[in-house]
Amino acid sequence: RGRLMDRFGMKVPMAVGPCLVGAALLLLATAASAGSLVVAALLLGVGGGMLNGAANTLVADLNLDPVRKAAALNRLGIFFGFGAVLLPFTIGALVEAAGWRLLLVAAALLAAATAVESFLQSFQPPKQREPLASSRLGILLRQRLIWTLGPLLFCQSGCEFALGGFLSSFFAGARHLPVREASYLLALYWAALMAGRGLVSRLVMRLGPYRTVTGCAVVAAASLVVLSGAETPAGLALSATVLGLGASGIYPTVLGIAGAAWPHESGTVFGILFTFGLAGGMSLPWVVGRAGSVAGLQTALLIPAAAFAVIALLAAAASRMRAAAG
């Protein structure tokens, strides 16, 4: 999808992506077989991926200054956090009153409205007037910076997916908190992540993107070590808050770094990096889950802590590469 955005612009993914999401939601509302659910999941993944990639690429392209690019992407990330926090709570509150089907149909209509709005908007002309040659794609895939930022986002996405899924299990299982308190602590983590992206959008203007990513990763790694050993609700709450703040600014800021390095091929580069990120999002939660079943979630949380430490090292290496390149 990244190469197509560079070649044909943003209107198609910004308009077609929500249509696919809406179609997937309608199919989920009426699914009568496992096959229908599989098709719905595929449509949801493709449509959501198109919209996610196009939104990030569009914001990156609209901000020409490298540092402001990273700041703007962090502000965009706040809205992703709102969705992660508010939608589960909204669905939980309304599902008994309205039912799953009505909620899915309403969400599909919202997606359709988004598609219409995107279709009516005017977007920047495509960055690439000619098709991106396969040789150019091969050159991009051989860039050392991409092979540094890619594994970095592999670790970051893996940590974000794993923590979103296992933190509440850790609070309820390993620390024996009531489910309600465990859900509150998880919500606190997500709230801190959203607030952190707002703070990072200002912090990156002073520290620069590389120092920001390194600092965020160090804070996240240290807070996870503390969290794994915390036993009181206050200690868990404080650690979860600091963890959210630390994890918040890594992904958007790295996209800002990549967009600044390849401004005329940002869609293609983002597509490559999203592939790394999604691979981490699929694999690291599985690793954490397997480790948790063998050694317990308290020990398993040290895996994302180690991944954040790797992120700090990779960010420092990327900074040296850019400095050497001038």
Coordinates of C-alpha atoms in Angstrom, one line a residue:
R1 CA 0.0 0.0 0.0
G2 CA 2.9 2.4 0.7
R3 CA 4.1 2.4 -2.9
L4 CA 0.6 3.0 -4.2
M5 CA 0.3 6.0 -1.9
D6 CA 3.5 7.5 -3.2
R7 CA 2.4 6.9 -6.8
F8 CA -1.4 7.8 -6.6
G9 CA -1.8 9.9 -3.5
M10 CA -3.8 9.7 -0.3
K11 CA -7.4 10.0 -1.4
V12 CA -7.9 6.3 -2.4
P13 CA -6.6 4.8 0.9
M14 CA -8.3 7.5 3.0
A15 CA -11.6 6.8 1.3
V16 CA -11.5 3.1 0.5
G17 CA -10.0 2.1 3.8
P18 CA -13.1 3.2 5.9
C19 CA -15.3 1.5 3.3
L20 CA -13.6 -1.8 3.8
V21 CA -13.8 -1.3 7.6
G22 CA -17.5 -0.6 7.3
A23 CA -18.1 -3.6 5.1
A24 CA -16.3 -5.8 7.6
L25 CA -18.4 -4.5 10.5
L26 CA -21.6 -5.2 8.6
L27 CA -20.4 -8.7 7.7
L28 CA -19.6 -9.3 11.4
A29 CA -23.1 -8.1 12.3
T30 CA -24.7 -10.6 9.9
A31 CA -22.1 -13.5 10.0
A32 CA -23.6 -16.9 10.1
S33 CA -20.5 -19.0 9.6
A34 CA -16.8 -19.2 10.5
G35 CA -16.0 -18.4 6.8
S36 CA -17.8 -15.1 7.0
L37 CA -15.9 -14.2 10.2
V38 CA -12.6 -14.9 8.4
V39 CA -13.6 -12.7 5.4
A40 CA -14.7 -9.9 7.8
A41 CA -11.4 -10.1 9.7
L42 CA -9.4 -9.9 6.4
L43 CA -11.4 -6.8 5.3
L44 CA -11.0 -5.2 8.7
G45 CA -7.3 -5.7 8.6
V46 CA -6.8 -4.5 5.0
G47 CA -9.1 -1.5 5.5
G48 CA -7.7 -0.5 8.9
G49 CA -4.1 -0.9 7.6
M50 CA -4.9 1.4 4.6
L51 CA -6.3 4.0 6.9
N52 CA -3.6 3.8 9.5
G53 CA -0.8 4.0 6.9
A54 CA -2.4 6.8 5.0
A55 CA -3.2 8.9 8.1
N56 CA 0.4 8.6 9.4
T57 CA 1.9 9.3 5.9
L58 CA -0.4 12.3 5.3
V59 CA 0.5 13.9 8.6
A60 CA 4.2 13.3 8.0
D61 CA 4.0 14.8 4.5
L62 CA 2.1 17.9 5.7
N63 CA 4.9 18.8 8.1
L64 CA 8.2 19.5 6.3
D65 CA 10.4 20.2 9.2
P66 CA 11.9 17.0 10.5
V67 CA 11.4 17.8 14.2
R68 CA 7.8 19.1 13.7
K69 CA 7.1 16.0 11.7
A70 CA 7.8 13.8 14.7
A71 CA 5.8 16.2 17.0
A72 CA 2.8 16.1 14.7
L73 CA 2.8 12.3 14.5
N74 CA 2.8 12.2 18.3
R75 CA -0.2 14.4 18.3
L76 CA -1.9 12.1 15.8
G77 CA -1.1 9.2 18.1
I78 CA -3.2 10.7 20.8
F79 CA -6.3 10.0 18.8
F80 CA -5.3 6.3 18.3
G81 CA -5.0 6.2 22.1
F82 CA -8.5 7.7 22.5
G83 CA -9.9 4.9 20.4
A84 CA -8.0 2.2 22.4
V85 CA -9.4 3.6 25.7
L86 CA -12.9 4.9 24.9
L87 CA -14.3 2.3 22.4
P88 CA -13.9 -0.7 24.7
F89 CA -15.6 1.2 27.6
T90 CA -18.3 2.5 25.3
I91 CA -19.1 -0.9 23.9
G92 CA -19.1 -2.5 27.3
A93 CA -21.5 0.2 28.5
L94 CA -23.9 -0.1 25.5
V95 CA -23.8 -3.7 24.5
E96 CA -26.5 -4.8 26.9
A97 CA -28.8 -1.9 26.1
A98 CA -28.3 -1.9 22.3
G99 CA -26.9 -5.3 21.4
W100 CA -23.9 -6.2 19.3
R101 CA -25.6 -5.9 15.9
L102 CA -26.9 -2.4 16.4
L103 CA -23.5 -1.2 17.6
L104 CA -21.7 -2.8 14.7
V105 CA -24.1 -1.2 12.2
A106 CA -23.7 2.2 13.9
A107 CA -19.9 1.8 13.7
A108 CA -20.2 0.9 10.0
L109 CA -22.2 4.0 9.3
L110 CA -19.6 6.1 11.1
A111 CA -16.9 4.5 8.8
A112 CA -19.1 5.3 5.8
A113 CA -19.3 8.9 6.9
T114 CA -15.5 9.0 7.2
A115 CA -15.1 7.7 3.7
V116 CA -17.5 10.3 2.3
E117 CA -15.6 13.1 4.1
S118 CA -12.3 11.8 2.8
F119 CA -13.7 11.6 -0.8
L120 CA -14.8 15.2 -0.7
Q121 CA -11.4 16.5 0.6
S122 CA -8.6 17.7 -1.6
F123 CA -5.3 16.1 -1.0
Q124 CA -1.7 16.9 -2.0
P125 CA -0.7 15.6 -5.4
P126 CA 1.2 12.3 -5.5
K127 CA 4.9 12.5 -4.5
Q128 CA 6.0 10.1 -7.3
R129 CA 4.9 10.9 -10.9
E130 CA 6.4 7.7 -12.2
P131 CA 6.0 4.2 -10.8
L132 CA 8.6 3.3 -8.2
A133 CA 11.0 1.0 -9.9
S134 CA 11.7 -2.4 -8.3
S135 CA 15.4 -1.4 -8.2
R136 CA 14.6 1.7 -6.1
L137 CA 12.6 -0.5 -3.7
G138 CA 15.6 -2.8 -3.5
I139 CA 17.8 0.2 -2.7
L140 CA 15.5 1.2 0.1
L141 CA 15.5 -2.3 1.5
R142 CA 19.3 -2.2 1.7
Q143 CA 19.4 1.0 3.7
R144 CA 21.1 0.5 7.1
L145 CA 18.8 3.0 8.8
I146 CA 15.7 1.1 7.7
W147 CA 17.2 -2.1 9.1
T148 CA 17.7 -0.3 12.3
L149 CA 14.3 1.4 12.6
G150 CA 12.5 -1.7 11.4
P151 CA 13.7 -4.0 14.3
L152 CA 13.1 -1.0 16.6
L153 CA 9.4 -0.9 15.6
F154 CA 9.3 -4.7 15.8
C155 CA 10.2 -4.4 19.4
Q156 CA 7.9 -1.4 20.1
S157 CA 4.8 -2.9 18.5
G158 CA 5.4 -6.2 20.2
C159 CA 5.7 -4.4 23.6
E160 CA 2.6 -2.4 23.0
F161 CA 0.5 -5.4 21.9
A162 CA 1.8 -7.5 24.7
L163 CA 1.3 -5.0 27.4
G164 CA -2.2 -4.1 26.3
G165 CA -3.1 -7.8 26.5
F166 CA -1.2 -9.0 29.6
L167 CA -1.0 -6.0 32.0
S168 CA -4.6 -6.6 33.3
S169 CA -3.8 -10.4 33.6
F170 CA -0.7 -9.5 35.7
F171 CA -2.7 -7.2 37.9
A172 CA -5.5 -9.7 38.5
G173 CA -3.5 -12.9 38.4
A174 CA -0.1 -12.2 39.8
R175 CA -1.2 -9.4 42.2
H176 CA -4.6 -10.8 43.0
L177 CA -6.4 -7.5 42.4
P178 CA -10.2 -7.5 41.8
V179 CA -11.1 -7.3 38.1
R180 CA -12.5 -3.8 38.4
E181 CA -9.2 -2.5 39.9
A182 CA -7.2 -4.3 37.4
S183 CA -9.2 -2.7 34.5
Y184 CA -8.7 0.7 36.2
L185 CA -5.0 0.2 36.2
L186 CA -5.0 -0.8 32.6
A187 CA -7.0 2.3 31.7
L188 CA -4.5 4.4 33.7
Y189 CA -1.7 2.9 31.5
W190 CA -3.5 3.9 28.3
A191 CA -4.4 7.3 29.7
A192 CA -0.7 7.9 30.5
L193 CA 0.2 6.8 27.0
M194 CA -2.2 9.4 25.5
A195 CA -1.0 12.1 27.8
G196 CA 2.6 11.2 27.1
R197 CA 2.2 11.7 23.4
G198 CA 1.0 15.2 24.0
L199 CA 4.1 15.8 26.2
V200 CA 6.5 14.2 23.7
S201 CA 5.1 16.4 20.9
R202 CA 6.6 19.3 22.9
L203 CA 9.6 17.5 24.3
V204 CA 10.9 16.4 20.9
M205 CA 11.2 20.0 19.8
R206 CA 13.8 20.5 22.5
L207 CA 15.6 17.1 22.7
G208 CA 15.3 16.1 19.0
P209 CA 13.8 12.8 17.9
Y210 CA 16.7 10.4 18.6
R211 CA 17.2 11.5 22.2
T212 CA 13.5 11.4 22.7
V213 CA 13.2 7.8 21.5
T214 CA 16.2 6.7 23.6
G215 CA 14.9 8.4 26.7
C216 CA 11.4 7.1 26.3
A217 CA 12.7 3.5 25.9
V218 CA 15.0 3.8 29.0
V219 CA 12.1 5.1 31.1
A220 CA 9.8 2.3 29.8
A221 CA 12.3 -0.5 30.5
A222 CA 13.0 0.8 34.0
S223 CA 9.3 1.2 34.9
L224 CA 8.6 -2.4 33.7
V225 CA 11.3 -3.7 36.0
V226 CA 9.8 -1.8 38.9
L227 CA 6.3 -2.8 37.9
S228 CA 7.2 -6.5 37.9
G229 CA 8.3 -6.3 41.5
A230 CA 5.6 -3.8 42.8
E231 CA 3.0 -5.3 45.1
T232 CA 0.9 -2.4 46.5
P233 CA -1.9 -0.8 44.4
A234 CA -0.1 2.5 44.7
G235 CA 3.2 1.1 43.5
L236 CA 1.4 -0.6 40.6
A237 CA -0.5 2.5 39.7
L238 CA 2.7 4.7 39.7
S239 CA 4.7 2.1 37.7
A240 CA 1.9 1.7 35.1
T241 CA 1.6 5.5 34.7
V242 CA 5.4 5.9 34.1
L243 CA 5.3 3.0 31.8
G244 CA 2.6 4.6 29.7
L245 CA 4.5 7.9 29.6
G246 CA 7.7 6.1 28.5
A247 CA 6.1 3.9 25.8
S248 CA 4.1 6.7 24.4
G249 CA 6.5 8.6 22.2
I250 CA 8.5 5.9 20.5
Y251 CA 6.4 4.7 17.6
P252 CA 5.3 8.2 16.3
T253 CA 8.7 9.7 16.7
V254 CA 10.4 6.9 14.8
L255 CA 7.9 7.4 11.9
G256 CA 8.9 11.1 12.0
I257 CA 12.6 10.1 11.7
A258 CA 11.8 7.9 8.7
G259 CA 9.6 10.4 7.0
A260 CA 12.3 13.1 7.4
A261 CA 15.0 10.7 5.9
W262 CA 12.9 9.8 2.9
P263 CA 10.4 12.6 2.4
H264 CA 9.6 11.7 -1.3
E265 CA 9.1 8.0 -0.5
S266 CA 7.5 8.2 2.9
G267 CA 4.5 6.0 2.0
T268 CA 6.8 3.2 0.8
V269 CA 9.1 3.5 3.7
F270 CA 6.2 3.6 6.2
G271 CA 4.8 0.4 4.5
I272 CA 8.2 -1.3 5.1
L273 CA 8.3 -0.2 8.7
F274 CA 4.7 -1.1 9.4
T275 CA 5.5 -4.6 8.2
F276 CA 8.2 -4.9 10.8
G277 CA 5.9 -3.5 13.5
L278 CA 3.0 -5.9 12.7
A279 CA 5.4 -8.8 12.8
G280 CA 6.5 -7.8 16.3
G281 CA 2.8 -7.3 17.3
M282 CA 2.1 -10.9 16.2
S283 CA 5.1 -12.6 17.7
L284 CA 6.2 -10.9 20.9
P285 CA 2.8 -11.3 22.7
W286 CA 3.0 -15.1 21.9
V287 CA 6.5 -15.1 23.4
V288 CA 5.3 -13.3 26.5
G289 CA 2.3 -15.6 26.8
R290 CA 4.4 -18.7 26.6
A291 CA 6.9 -17.3 29.1
G292 CA 4.0 -16.4 31.4
S293 CA 2.6 -19.9 31.3
V294 CA 6.0 -21.4 32.3
A295 CA 7.5 -18.8 34.7
G296 CA 4.6 -16.6 35.6
L297 CA 3.6 -13.1 34.3
Q298 CA 5.8 -11.3 36.8
T299 CA 8.9 -12.9 35.1
A300 CA 7.4 -12.6 31.6
L301 CA 7.1 -8.8 31.9
L302 CA 10.9 -8.7 31.9
I303 CA 10.8 -9.7 28.2
P304 CA 9.2 -6.4 27.1
A305 CA 11.6 -4.6 29.5
A306 CA 14.5 -6.2 27.6
A307 CA 12.8 -5.2 24.3
F308 CA 12.6 -1.6 25.4
A309 CA 16.3 -1.7 26.3
V310 CA 17.0 -3.0 22.8
I311 CA 15.0 -0.1 21.4
A312 CA 17.2 2.4 23.3
L313 CA 20.3 0.8 21.8
L314 CA 18.9 0.8 18.3
A315 CA 17.8 4.5 18.6
A316 CA 21.4 5.4 19.7
A317 CA 22.8 3.5 16.7
A318 CA 20.3 5.2 14.3
S319 CA 21.4 8.6 15.7
R320 CA 25.1 7.8 15.0
M321 CA 24.2 6.7 11.4
R322 CA 22.4 10.0 10.7
A323 CA 25.3 12.0 12.3
A324 CA 27.8 10.1 10.1
A325 CA 25.7 10.7 7.0
G326 CA 25.7 14.4 7.8

